Coordinates of C-alpha atoms in Angstrom, one line a residue:
X1 CA 37.9 -54.0 -14.3
X2 CA 38.3 -50.6 -16.0
X3 CA 41.5 -49.0 -16.4
X4 CA 41.3 -45.4 -14.4
X5 CA 42.8 -42.2 -15.5
X6 CA 46.2 -41.2 -14.3
X7 CA 46.5 -37.9 -12.6
X8 CA 49.2 -35.0 -14.0
X9 CA 50.0 -32.0 -11.8
X10 CA 51.4 -29.1 -13.7
X11 CA 52.2 -25.5 -12.2
X12 CA 52.1 -23.9 -15.5
X13 CA 54.0 -20.3 -15.3
X14 CA 52.7 -18.2 -18.6
X15 CA 54.5 -15.4 -19.7
X16 CA 52.5 -14.1 -23.2
X17 CA 54.2 -11.1 -24.5
X18 CA 52.1 -11.2 -27.4
X19 CA 49.0 -10.5 -25.0
X20 CA 50.4 -8.9 -21.9
X21 CA 49.2 -11.9 -20.1
X22 CA 51.3 -13.2 -17.2
X23 CA 50.0 -15.7 -14.8
X24 CA 51.0 -18.9 -12.9
X25 CA 48.3 -21.6 -13.0
X26 CA 48.5 -24.9 -10.5
X27 CA 46.5 -27.2 -12.9
X28 CA 45.4 -31.0 -12.2
X29 CA 45.2 -33.1 -15.8
X30 CA 43.7 -36.4 -15.8
X31 CA 45.2 -38.6 -18.6
X32 CA 42.6 -40.9 -19.6
X33 CA 43.6 -44.6 -20.5
X34 CA 43.2 -44.1 -24.2
X35 CA 44.7 -40.9 -24.2
X36 CA 48.3 -40.6 -25.1
X37 CA 51.0 -38.2 -23.3
X38 CA 51.3 -36.3 -26.5
X39 CA 47.7 -35.4 -26.8
X40 CA 47.6 -34.5 -22.8
X41 CA 50.6 -32.3 -23.5
X42 CA 48.9 -30.4 -26.6
X43 CA 46.0 -29.7 -24.1
X44 CA 48.3 -28.2 -21.8
X45 CA 50.3 -26.1 -24.6
X46 CA 46.5 -25.0 -25.6
X47 CA 45.7 -23.8 -22.4
X48 CA 48.7 -21.9 -22.0
X49 CA 48.4 -20.3 -25.3
X50 CA 44.5 -19.3 -24.6
X51 CA 44.7 -18.7 -20.9
X52 CA 43.2 -15.7 -20.0
X53 CA 41.9 -13.9 -17.1
X54 CA 39.0 -11.7 -17.5
X55 CA 36.4 -9.9 -15.1
X56 CA 33.3 -11.8 -14.9
X57 CA 34.5 -14.9 -16.4
X58 CA 35.9 -18.0 -15.5
X59 CA 39.1 -19.2 -16.5
X60 CA 39.7 -21.8 -19.2
X61 CA 39.5 -25.4 -17.8
X62 CA 40.3 -28.9 -18.7
X63 CA 36.9 -30.9 -18.9
X64 CA 36.1 -34.6 -18.9
X65 CA 37.2 -34.6 -22.4
X66 CA 37.8 -37.7 -24.1
X67 CA 35.6 -39.8 -21.7
X68 CA 32.7 -37.9 -22.6
X69 CA 30.7 -37.0 -25.6
X70 CA 29.0 -33.7 -24.3
X71 CA 32.0 -31.6 -23.4
X72 CA 35.1 -30.6 -25.3
X73 CA 38.6 -30.9 -24.4
X74 CA 38.9 -27.5 -22.8
X75 CA 36.2 -24.9 -22.5
X76 CA 35.9 -21.3 -21.1
X77 CA 32.5 -20.3 -19.7
X78 CA 31.1 -17.0 -18.1
X79 CA 29.1 -16.9 -14.8
X80 CA 25.6 -17.6 -16.3
X81 CA 27.0 -21.1 -17.8
X82 CA 27.3 -20.0 -21.5
X83 CA 30.4 -21.4 -23.3
X84 CA 32.9 -18.6 -24.4
X85 CA 35.4 -20.9 -25.9
X86 CA 34.7 -24.4 -27.1
X87 CA 38.2 -26.2 -27.9
X88 CA 38.6 -30.0 -29.7
X89 CA 41.8 -31.6 -30.1
X90 CA 42.3 -33.9 -32.7
X91 CA 40.0 -34.1 -36.2
X92 CA 36.5 -34.0 -35.3
X93 CA 33.5 -34.9 -37.7
X94 CA 31.1 -32.3 -39.0
X95 CA 28.1 -33.2 -36.7
X96 CA 30.7 -32.9 -33.7
X97 CA 31.7 -29.2 -35.3
X98 CA 28.2 -28.4 -35.7
X99 CA 27.2 -29.3 -32.2
X100 CA 30.3 -27.3 -30.7
X101 CA 29.4 -24.3 -32.9
X102 CA 26.0 -24.3 -31.8
X103 CA 26.9 -24.4 -28.1
X104 CA 30.0 -22.2 -28.1
X105 CA 30.5 -18.4 -29.1
X106 CA 34.1 -19.4 -30.2
X107 CA 35.2 -22.8 -31.3
X108 CA 39.3 -23.9 -31.7
X109 CA 39.8 -27.0 -33.3
X110 CA 43.7 -28.1 -32.5
X111 CA 45.5 -30.3 -34.9
X112 CA 48.7 -31.8 -33.5
X113 CA 49.8 -34.5 -36.0
X114 CA 50.8 -34.7 -39.7
X115 CA 47.6 -36.9 -40.5
X116 CA 45.7 -33.6 -39.8
X117 CA 47.0 -32.2 -42.8
X118 CA 44.7 -34.7 -45.0
X119 CA 41.5 -33.8 -42.6
X120 CA 42.2 -30.0 -43.2
X121 CA 42.0 -30.5 -47.0
X122 CA 38.9 -32.5 -46.9
X123 CA 37.0 -30.5 -44.6
X124 CA 38.2 -26.9 -45.0
X125 CA 35.3 -26.2 -47.5
X126 CA 32.8 -27.3 -44.7
X127 CA 34.6 -25.6 -41.9
X128 CA 34.5 -22.3 -43.7
X129 CA 30.8 -22.1 -43.0
X130 CA 31.0 -21.9 -39.2
X131 CA 31.8 -18.1 -38.8
X132 CA 32.7 -19.0 -34.8
X133 CA 35.2 -21.7 -35.7
X134 CA 39.1 -21.4 -36.2
X135 CA 41.6 -24.1 -36.9
X136 CA 44.9 -24.4 -34.8
X137 CA 47.9 -26.4 -36.0
X138 CA 50.8 -27.9 -33.8
X139 CA 53.4 -29.7 -35.9
X140 CA 53.7 -33.3 -35.2
X141 CA 57.7 -33.2 -34.7
X142 CA 57.3 -30.3 -31.9
X143 CA 54.7 -32.1 -30.3
X144 CA 56.8 -35.1 -29.9
X145 CA 59.8 -32.8 -28.4
X146 CA 56.9 -31.3 -26.0
X147 CA 55.7 -34.5 -24.8
X148 CA 59.4 -35.2 -23.7
X149 CA 58.7 -32.5 -21.0
X150 CA 55.7 -34.9 -19.4
X151 CA 56.0 -35.7 -15.9
X152 CA 53.5 -36.6 -13.2
X153 CA 54.4 -33.5 -11.7
X154 CA 55.7 -30.6 -13.9
X155 CA 57.0 -27.4 -13.5
X156 CA 56.7 -25.8 -16.8
X157 CA 57.7 -22.1 -18.1
X158 CA 55.7 -20.9 -21.0
X159 CA 57.1 -17.8 -23.1
X160 CA 55.0 -16.8 -25.8
X161 CA 56.1 -14.0 -28.3
X162 CA 55.9 -13.1 -31.9
X163 CA 53.2 -16.2 -32.1
X164 CA 56.1 -18.4 -31.1
X165 CA 55.7 -20.8 -28.0
X166 CA 59.0 -21.7 -25.8
X167 CA 58.3 -24.1 -23.0
X168 CA 60.6 -25.5 -20.5
X169 CA 61.3 -27.8 -17.6
X170 CA 63.7 -29.5 -15.3
X171 CA 63.5 -32.2 -18.4
X172 CA 64.2 -30.0 -21.0
X173 CA 63.0 -27.4 -23.6
X174 CA 61.1 -27.0 -26.6
X175 CA 59.6 -24.6 -29.2
X176 CA 56.0 -25.1 -30.6
X177 CA 54.9 -22.7 -33.5
X178 CA 51.3 -22.9 -33.4
X179 CA 49.9 -22.1 -37.0
X180 CA 46.2 -20.8 -37.5
X181 CA 45.0 -22.6 -40.4
X182 CA 43.2 -20.7 -43.2
X183 CA 44.2 -17.1 -41.7
X184 CA 46.4 -14.7 -43.1

């Protein structure tokens, strides 16, 4: 019998001073049996970093992600079902990136461990040909501290200022310094 996903609930209060975005999100996340809590928390941090409320656009949302090949980990669509933002976590292969760049107006790959530096060095030339693709890196040591905030029911406060993310809950706090690779 297959193991089912574990459901997590998160109330995420985002104060993004860099983009003047202030919003509270009540989210439900499914932790797939093959997914780590670290990866799930990176999905949550990525949501906080990219979340935006725009007129005529659905909010950024979690997908079936790791359990399906046809969807990213997060995406934002418009009401015509066009994919505005396609977010992939990890180190996707070139075929997956081609597909994502063909479907999404903007594609973001989120790296979150030190092994991703090797992936980046091997793929940055290939990646540069996709004009709608950006790569974001979270430092592994910071992600490990982030995972300490994980609980089945979470109330997280996120403050973003000058590119730095500060996340806190009743379990503690951590700072993330997301790095946009290849951008100056």
